[in-house]
Coordinates of C-alpha atoms and ligand atoms in Angstrom, one line a residue:
X1 CA -172.7 18.5 -142.5
X2 CA -171.7 16.5 -139.3
X3 CA -173.3 13.0 -138.6
X4 CA -172.6 12.2 -134.8
X5 CA -173.1 8.7 -133.3
X6 CA -173.6 9.4 -129.5
X7 CA -173.3 7.0 -126.7
X8 CA -174.4 7.5 -123.2
X9 CA -174.0 4.8 -120.2
X10 CA -173.2 7.1 -117.1
X11 CA -175.7 5.7 -114.8
X12 CA -178.8 3.3 -115.3
X13 CA -179.5 4.0 -119.1
X14 CA -177.7 2.6 -121.9
X15 CA -178.4 4.9 -124.8
X16 CA -177.3 5.7 -128.4
X17 CA -178.4 8.5 -130.9
X18 CA -177.5 9.7 -134.2
X19 CA -177.8 13.5 -134.4
X20 CA -177.2 15.6 -137.6
X21 CA -175.6 19.0 -137.2
X22 CA -176.1 19.2 -133.4
X23 CA -179.8 19.6 -133.2
X24 CA -181.5 17.2 -135.6
X25 CA -182.2 13.9 -133.8
X26 CA -182.4 11.0 -136.4
X27 CA -182.6 8.4 -133.6
X28 CA -182.6 8.3 -129.9
X29 CA -182.5 4.7 -128.5
X30 CA -182.8 4.3 -124.6
X31 CA -182.4 0.8 -122.7
X32 CA -183.3 1.5 -119.2
X33 CA -182.1 -0.9 -116.4
X34 CA -184.9 0.6 -113.9
X35 CA -186.7 -2.5 -113.6
X36 CA -183.4 -4.4 -112.4
X37 CA -182.5 -1.5 -109.9
X38 CA -186.0 -1.2 -108.6
X39 CA -185.9 -4.3 -106.1
X40 CA -182.6 -2.7 -104.5
X41 CA -184.3 0.8 -104.2
X42 CA -181.6 2.5 -106.1
X43 CA -179.0 1.8 -108.8
X44 CA -176.4 -1.0 -107.9
X45 CA -173.1 0.1 -109.6
X46 CA -171.8 -3.3 -110.4
X47 CA -174.9 -4.5 -111.8
X48 CA -175.3 -1.6 -114.0
X49 CA -171.9 -2.0 -115.6
X50 CA -172.7 -5.6 -116.4
X51 CA -176.0 -4.6 -117.9
X52 CA -174.5 -1.9 -119.9
X53 CA -172.1 -4.4 -121.4
X54 CA -174.9 -6.7 -122.4
X55 CA -176.9 -3.7 -124.0
X56 CA -174.3 -1.6 -125.6
X57 CA -173.7 -3.2 -129.1
X58 CA -177.5 -3.8 -129.5
X59 CA -178.5 -0.1 -128.7
X60 CA -175.7 1.2 -130.9
X61 CA -177.1 -1.2 -133.8
X62 CA -180.6 -0.1 -133.4
X63 CA -179.8 3.7 -133.3
X64 CA -178.1 3.4 -136.6
X65 CA -180.8 1.3 -138.1
X66 CA -183.6 3.6 -136.8
X67 CA -181.7 6.7 -138.3
X68 CA -181.1 4.9 -141.7
X69 CA -177.6 5.5 -141.5
X70 CA -174.5 3.2 -142.1
X71 CA -171.7 3.5 -139.7
X72 CA -169.4 4.4 -142.7
X73 CA -171.4 7.5 -143.2
X74 CA -170.6 8.7 -139.5
X75 CA -168.3 11.8 -139.2
X76 CA -167.7 11.5 -135.3
X77 CA -168.4 9.5 -132.3
X78 CA -169.4 11.3 -129.1
X79 CA -169.5 9.8 -125.7
X80 CA -170.1 10.7 -122.2
X81 CA -166.8 10.1 -120.1
X82 CA -167.6 12.2 -116.9
X83 CA -169.1 12.5 -114.4
X84 CA -171.0 9.2 -113.5
X85 CA -170.4 5.7 -112.2
X86 CA -167.1 4.8 -113.2
X87 CA -167.6 1.1 -114.3
X88 CA -170.9 2.3 -116.2
X89 CA -169.1 5.1 -118.0
X90 CA -166.1 2.7 -118.9
X91 CA -168.5 0.7 -121.1
X92 CA -169.6 3.5 -123.3
X93 CA -166.1 5.0 -123.5
X94 CA -164.7 1.6 -124.5
X95 CA -167.3 1.2 -127.3
X96 CA -166.7 4.7 -128.5
X97 CA -163.0 4.2 -128.6
X98 CA -163.4 0.9 -130.7
X99 CA -165.7 2.7 -133.1
X100 CA -163.5 5.7 -133.4
X101 CA -160.4 3.4 -134.1
X102 CA -162.2 1.0 -136.4
X103 CA -163.8 3.7 -138.6
X104 CA -161.1 6.1 -138.4
X105 CA -163.2 9.0 -137.2
X106 CA -162.6 11.6 -134.4
X107 CA -163.7 10.8 -130.9
X108 CA -165.5 13.7 -128.8
X109 CA -165.4 13.6 -125.2
X110 CA -168.7 14.9 -123.5
X111 CA -169.4 16.1 -120.0
X112 CA -172.8 14.6 -118.8
X113 CA -173.9 17.8 -117.5
X114 CA -173.1 19.8 -120.5
X115 CA -175.2 17.2 -122.3
X116 CA -178.3 17.7 -120.0
X117 CA -178.0 21.5 -120.7
X118 CA -177.8 20.9 -124.5
X119 CA -181.2 18.9 -124.5
X120 CA -182.7 22.5 -124.5
X121 CA -181.1 23.3 -128.0
X122 CA -182.8 20.2 -129.7
X123 CA -185.9 21.0 -128.1
X124 CA -185.8 24.9 -129.0
X125 CA -184.1 25.0 -132.2
X126 CA -183.7 28.8 -131.9
X127 CA -182.3 29.0 -128.4
X128 CA -178.7 30.3 -128.2
X129 CA -176.6 31.1 -125.1
X130 CA -176.2 33.2 -122.9
X131 CA -178.7 31.8 -120.5
X132 CA -178.9 30.3 -116.8
X133 CA -179.7 26.7 -116.4
X134 CA -180.8 24.8 -113.5
X135 CA -179.5 21.1 -113.9
X136 CA -181.1 19.0 -111.3
X137 CA -181.0 15.2 -111.7
X138 CA -180.2 12.2 -109.6
X139 CA -176.6 12.8 -109.2
X140 CA -176.4 16.7 -109.6
X141 CA -178.0 20.0 -108.7
X142 CA -176.2 23.0 -110.3
X143 CA -177.0 26.5 -111.4
X144 CA -174.9 27.1 -114.4
X145 CA -174.3 30.4 -116.4
X146 CA -174.0 29.1 -119.9
X147 CA -172.0 31.9 -121.5
X148 CA -171.4 30.1 -124.7
X149 CA -172.0 26.4 -126.2
X150 CA -168.8 25.3 -124.5
X151 CA -168.2 27.8 -121.7
X152 CA -169.8 27.5 -118.3
X153 CA -169.7 29.1 -114.9
X154 CA -171.0 27.3 -111.9
X155 CA -173.1 29.9 -109.8
X156 CA -174.2 27.4 -107.3
X157 CA -174.5 23.6 -106.4
X158 CA -175.6 21.3 -103.9
X159 CA -173.3 20.8 -100.6
X160 CA -174.7 17.5 -100.1
X161 CA -177.7 15.6 -101.6
X162 CA -178.5 16.2 -105.3
X163 CA -182.2 17.2 -105.7
X164 CA -183.3 14.0 -107.6
X165 CA -181.5 12.0 -104.8
X166 CA -183.8 13.7 -102.2
X167 CA -186.8 13.0 -104.1
X168 CA -185.6 9.3 -104.3
X169 CA -184.9 9.0 -100.5
X170 CA -188.1 10.8 -99.4
X171 CA -190.0 8.3 -101.8
X172 CA -188.3 5.5 -100.4
X173 CA -189.2 6.6 -96.7
X174 CA -193.0 6.9 -98.0
X175 CA -192.7 3.3 -99.5
X176 CA -193.2 4.6 -103.0
X177 CA -190.5 2.7 -104.8
X178 CA -187.8 3.6 -107.1
X179 CA -187.3 6.2 -108.8
X180 CA -188.9 8.4 -106.6
X181 CA -189.4 11.5 -108.4
X182 CA -192.1 10.7 -110.8
X183 CA -193.9 9.1 -107.9
X184 CA -193.8 12.1 -105.6
X185 CA -194.8 14.1 -108.4
X186 CA -197.9 12.2 -109.0
X187 CA -199.1 11.5 -105.5
X188 CA -198.1 15.3 -104.4
X189 CA -201.2 16.1 -106.8
X190 CA -203.7 14.5 -104.3
X191 CA -202.0 16.1 -101.3
X192 CA -202.1 19.6 -99.5
X193 CA -198.7 21.2 -99.9
X194 CA -199.2 23.5 -97.1
X195 CA -200.0 20.7 -94.5
X196 CA -196.3 20.5 -93.1
X197 CA -194.1 23.6 -93.1
X198 CA -190.5 22.3 -93.7
X199 CA -187.6 24.9 -93.1
X200 CA -186.2 26.4 -96.4
X201 CA -182.5 26.1 -96.4
X202 CA -180.7 29.1 -97.5
X203 CA -177.1 30.0 -97.0
X204 CA -176.2 33.3 -95.2
X205 CA -173.5 34.6 -97.4
X206 CA -175.7 35.1 -100.6
X207 CA -174.5 31.8 -102.0
X208 CA -176.7 30.0 -104.7
X209 CA -175.8 26.8 -103.3
X210 CA -178.3 24.2 -102.2
X211 CA -178.6 21.9 -99.4
X212 CA -181.4 19.1 -99.6
X213 CA -180.2 16.7 -96.8
X214 CA -181.8 18.7 -94.2
X215 CA -185.3 18.3 -95.7
X216 CA -184.8 14.7 -96.3
X217 CA -184.0 14.3 -92.5
X218 CA -187.2 16.5 -91.7
X219 CA -189.3 14.1 -93.6
X220 CA -187.8 11.1 -92.0
X221 CA -188.3 12.6 -88.6
X222 CA -191.8 13.6 -89.3
X223 CA -192.7 10.0 -90.4
X224 CA -190.8 8.5 -87.3
X225 CA -192.7 10.8 -84.9
X226 CA -196.0 10.0 -86.3
X227 CA -195.1 6.3 -86.1
X228 CA -194.2 6.6 -82.4
X229 CA -197.4 8.3 -81.6
X230 CA -199.3 5.8 -83.6
X231 CA -200.6 8.5 -85.9
X232 CA -201.6 7.8 -89.6
X233 CA -199.2 9.6 -92.0
X234 CA -200.9 11.3 -94.8
X235 CA -198.3 10.4 -97.6
X236 CA -199.8 12.8 -100.3
X237 CA -199.5 15.7 -98.0
X238 CA -195.7 14.7 -97.0
X239 CA -195.0 14.2 -100.8
X240 CA -196.6 17.7 -101.5
X241 CA -195.1 19.7 -98.7
X242 CA -191.8 18.1 -99.5
X243 CA -192.0 19.0 -103.2
X244 CA -193.1 22.5 -102.6
X245 CA -190.1 23.1 -100.5
X246 CA -187.6 21.9 -102.8
X247 CA -189.2 23.4 -105.8
X248 CA -189.2 26.9 -104.3
X249 CA -185.7 26.8 -103.2
X250 CA -184.5 25.9 -106.6
X251 CA -186.7 28.6 -108.4
X252 CA -185.5 31.3 -105.7
X253 CA -181.8 30.6 -106.4
X254 CA -182.5 30.1 -110.2
X255 CA -184.3 33.7 -110.6
X256 CA -181.6 35.3 -108.2
X257 CA -179.0 33.7 -110.7
X258 CA -180.6 35.3 -113.8
X259 CA -180.9 38.7 -111.9
X260 CA -177.1 38.6 -111.1
X261 CA -176.1 37.6 -114.5
X262 CA -178.6 39.9 -116.2
X263 CA -179.7 37.2 -118.4
X264 CA -183.2 37.2 -120.2
X265 CA -183.3 33.5 -120.7
X266 CA -183.7 30.7 -118.0
X267 CA -183.4 26.9 -118.8
X268 CA -184.3 23.7 -116.9
X269 CA -182.3 20.5 -117.4
X270 CA -181.9 16.9 -116.0
X271 CA -184.4 14.4 -114.7
X272 CA -186.0 16.6 -111.9
X273 CA -186.7 19.1 -114.8
X274 CA -189.6 16.7 -115.5
X275 CA -191.4 17.8 -112.2
X276 CA -194.7 19.5 -112.9
X277 CA -194.4 21.5 -109.6
X278 CA -191.1 22.8 -110.7
X279 CA -192.2 24.0 -114.0
X280 CA -195.5 25.5 -112.4
X281 CA -193.3 27.5 -109.9
X282 CA -191.2 28.8 -112.7
X283 CA -193.9 29.7 -115.0
X284 CA -195.8 31.6 -112.2
X285 CA -192.8 33.6 -111.0
X286 CA -190.9 34.0 -114.2
X287 CA -192.0 37.7 -115.0
X288 CA -190.5 39.0 -118.2
X289 CA -187.8 36.1 -118.3
X290 CA -188.1 33.6 -121.2
X291 CA -188.2 30.0 -119.9
X292 CA -187.2 26.8 -121.6
X293 CA -187.2 23.3 -120.7
X294 CA -186.9 19.9 -122.7
X295 CA -189.7 17.4 -123.1
X296 CA -189.4 14.8 -120.4
X297 CA -187.6 12.1 -122.8
X298 CA -184.8 14.6 -123.2
X299 CA -184.8 15.6 -119.5
X300 CA -183.8 12.3 -118.3
X301 CA -180.7 10.6 -119.4
X302 CA -180.4 10.0 -123.2
X303 CA -177.7 10.0 -126.0
X304 CA -179.4 12.6 -128.3
X305 CA -178.4 15.3 -125.7
X306 CA -174.8 14.0 -125.9
X307 CA -174.8 14.2 -129.6
X308 CA -175.8 17.8 -129.5
X309 CA -173.2 18.7 -127.0
X310 CA -170.7 16.9 -128.7
X311 CA -171.3 18.6 -132.0
X312 CA -170.6 22.1 -130.2
X313 CA -167.5 20.6 -128.8
X314 CA -166.3 19.4 -132.2
X315 CA -166.8 23.0 -133.5
X316 CA -164.0 24.2 -130.9
X317 CA -161.9 21.0 -131.7
X318 CA -162.4 19.3 -128.3
X319 CA -161.4 16.0 -129.3
X320 CA -159.8 13.0 -127.5
X321 CA -157.4 10.3 -128.4
X322 CA -157.6 6.7 -127.5
X323 CA -156.2 7.4 -124.1
X324 CA -159.5 8.7 -122.9
X325 CA -160.6 7.3 -119.7
X326 CA -163.9 7.5 -117.7
X327 CA -163.9 10.0 -114.8
X328 CA -166.3 9.8 -111.9
X329 CA -166.0 13.4 -110.9
X330 CA -165.1 16.4 -113.2
X331 CA -166.3 19.9 -112.9
X332 CA -168.3 21.4 -115.9
X333 CA -166.2 24.2 -116.3
X334 CA -163.2 21.8 -116.7
X335 CA -160.3 23.0 -119.2
Ligands
LIG1 O1 -181.1 13.0 -115.5 P1 -181.4 11.8 -114.8 O2 -182.2 10.7 -115.8 O3 -180.2 10.9 -114.4 C1 -179.0 11.4 -113.7 O4 -178.2 12.0 -114.4 O5 -179.1 11.4 -112.5 O6 -182.2 12.1 -113.5 C2 -182.8 11.1 -112.8 C3 -183.4 11.6 -111.6 C4 -184.0 10.8 -110.6 O7 -183.6 11.0 -109.3 C5 -185.4 10.8 -110.6 O8 -186.2 10.5 -109.5 C6 -185.6 12.3 -111.2 O9 -184.6 12.6 -111.9 N1 -186.9 12.5 -111.6 C7 -187.8 13.4 -111.1 C8 -188.9 13.3 -111.9 N2 -188.7 12.4 -113.0 C9 -187.4 12.1 -112.7 N3 -187.8 14.1 -110.0 C10 -188.8 14.9 -109.7 N4 -190.0 14.8 -110.5 C11 -190.0 14.2 -111.5 N5 -191.1 14.2 -112.3
LIG2 ZN1 -178.2 12.4 -116.1

């Protein structure tokens, strides 16, 4: 029996969750700052830290209350310590350290991307490694070979913008607001995805890396050219053509990764895994592969996924002491 209180504050969601034995979520409380950052068109790090400070204790109390668990019944505290906005991470890490010290229970440091991958274990109770996983979010785009619950190999990653960042920037150019991913996803349904042919970026050396900054610039150029020629832009066509390009590239590389690793299972994770076009692309091309993805609430930032990942870290005694610090950058396969 392991009852874990998990805390997540790496970006613009303050979240806490109580998770039993890794996969049973007793509560999953998320306080989002989206409304505040919307007016700036993206997350303002300093504002995010301050808002986390205001919310953190309330969110933790609510998670315990909804789970019907007293803090004295907890066995572990798990917390996202990397990667992310350092000031935002520090709020969660400090709260977790205080609770670990006061309650006299071990502290489990969790890598945010490992957390995103683990959301699949909550959604699919029988899923076990090995598998390949595309983790695509606002800050990361990785193809990861998940050898075991705490063993990872990065097979490809973005060399510039993350996939979600590209969605957000294109949405901004089209005047759709923040966060752009869901807005592009829904607007694209009214567009013709073959209207504009954007070039797919592939690296010649067989690398499974991504580059999304080129397509972002191509969209900006397309809009500027139309403006200069006093032509009306069909925003739905632009959104659909952009989305098709990005989703095809992600699925191309993901299927290639599964082939190279001789894996029968493929997972999606991270905020961009909510995308309906991405899911459709994978479903249509999956062949004999088994495909898994979390429900949308577990794709975007949450603490349940941190509790799940933390459980598996605890099984291999990955604990931290009170010197644990927040780290803005850290590879997923860190030792
Ligand atoms: O995983 P997440 O909540 O936070 C990070 O760790 O970054 O991901 C947020 C990102 C944002 O860039 C957002 O635009 C994108 O996920 N996103 C989507 C969709 N829903 C959220 N992108 C494409 N289509 C969606 N439906
Ligand atoms: Zn995330």
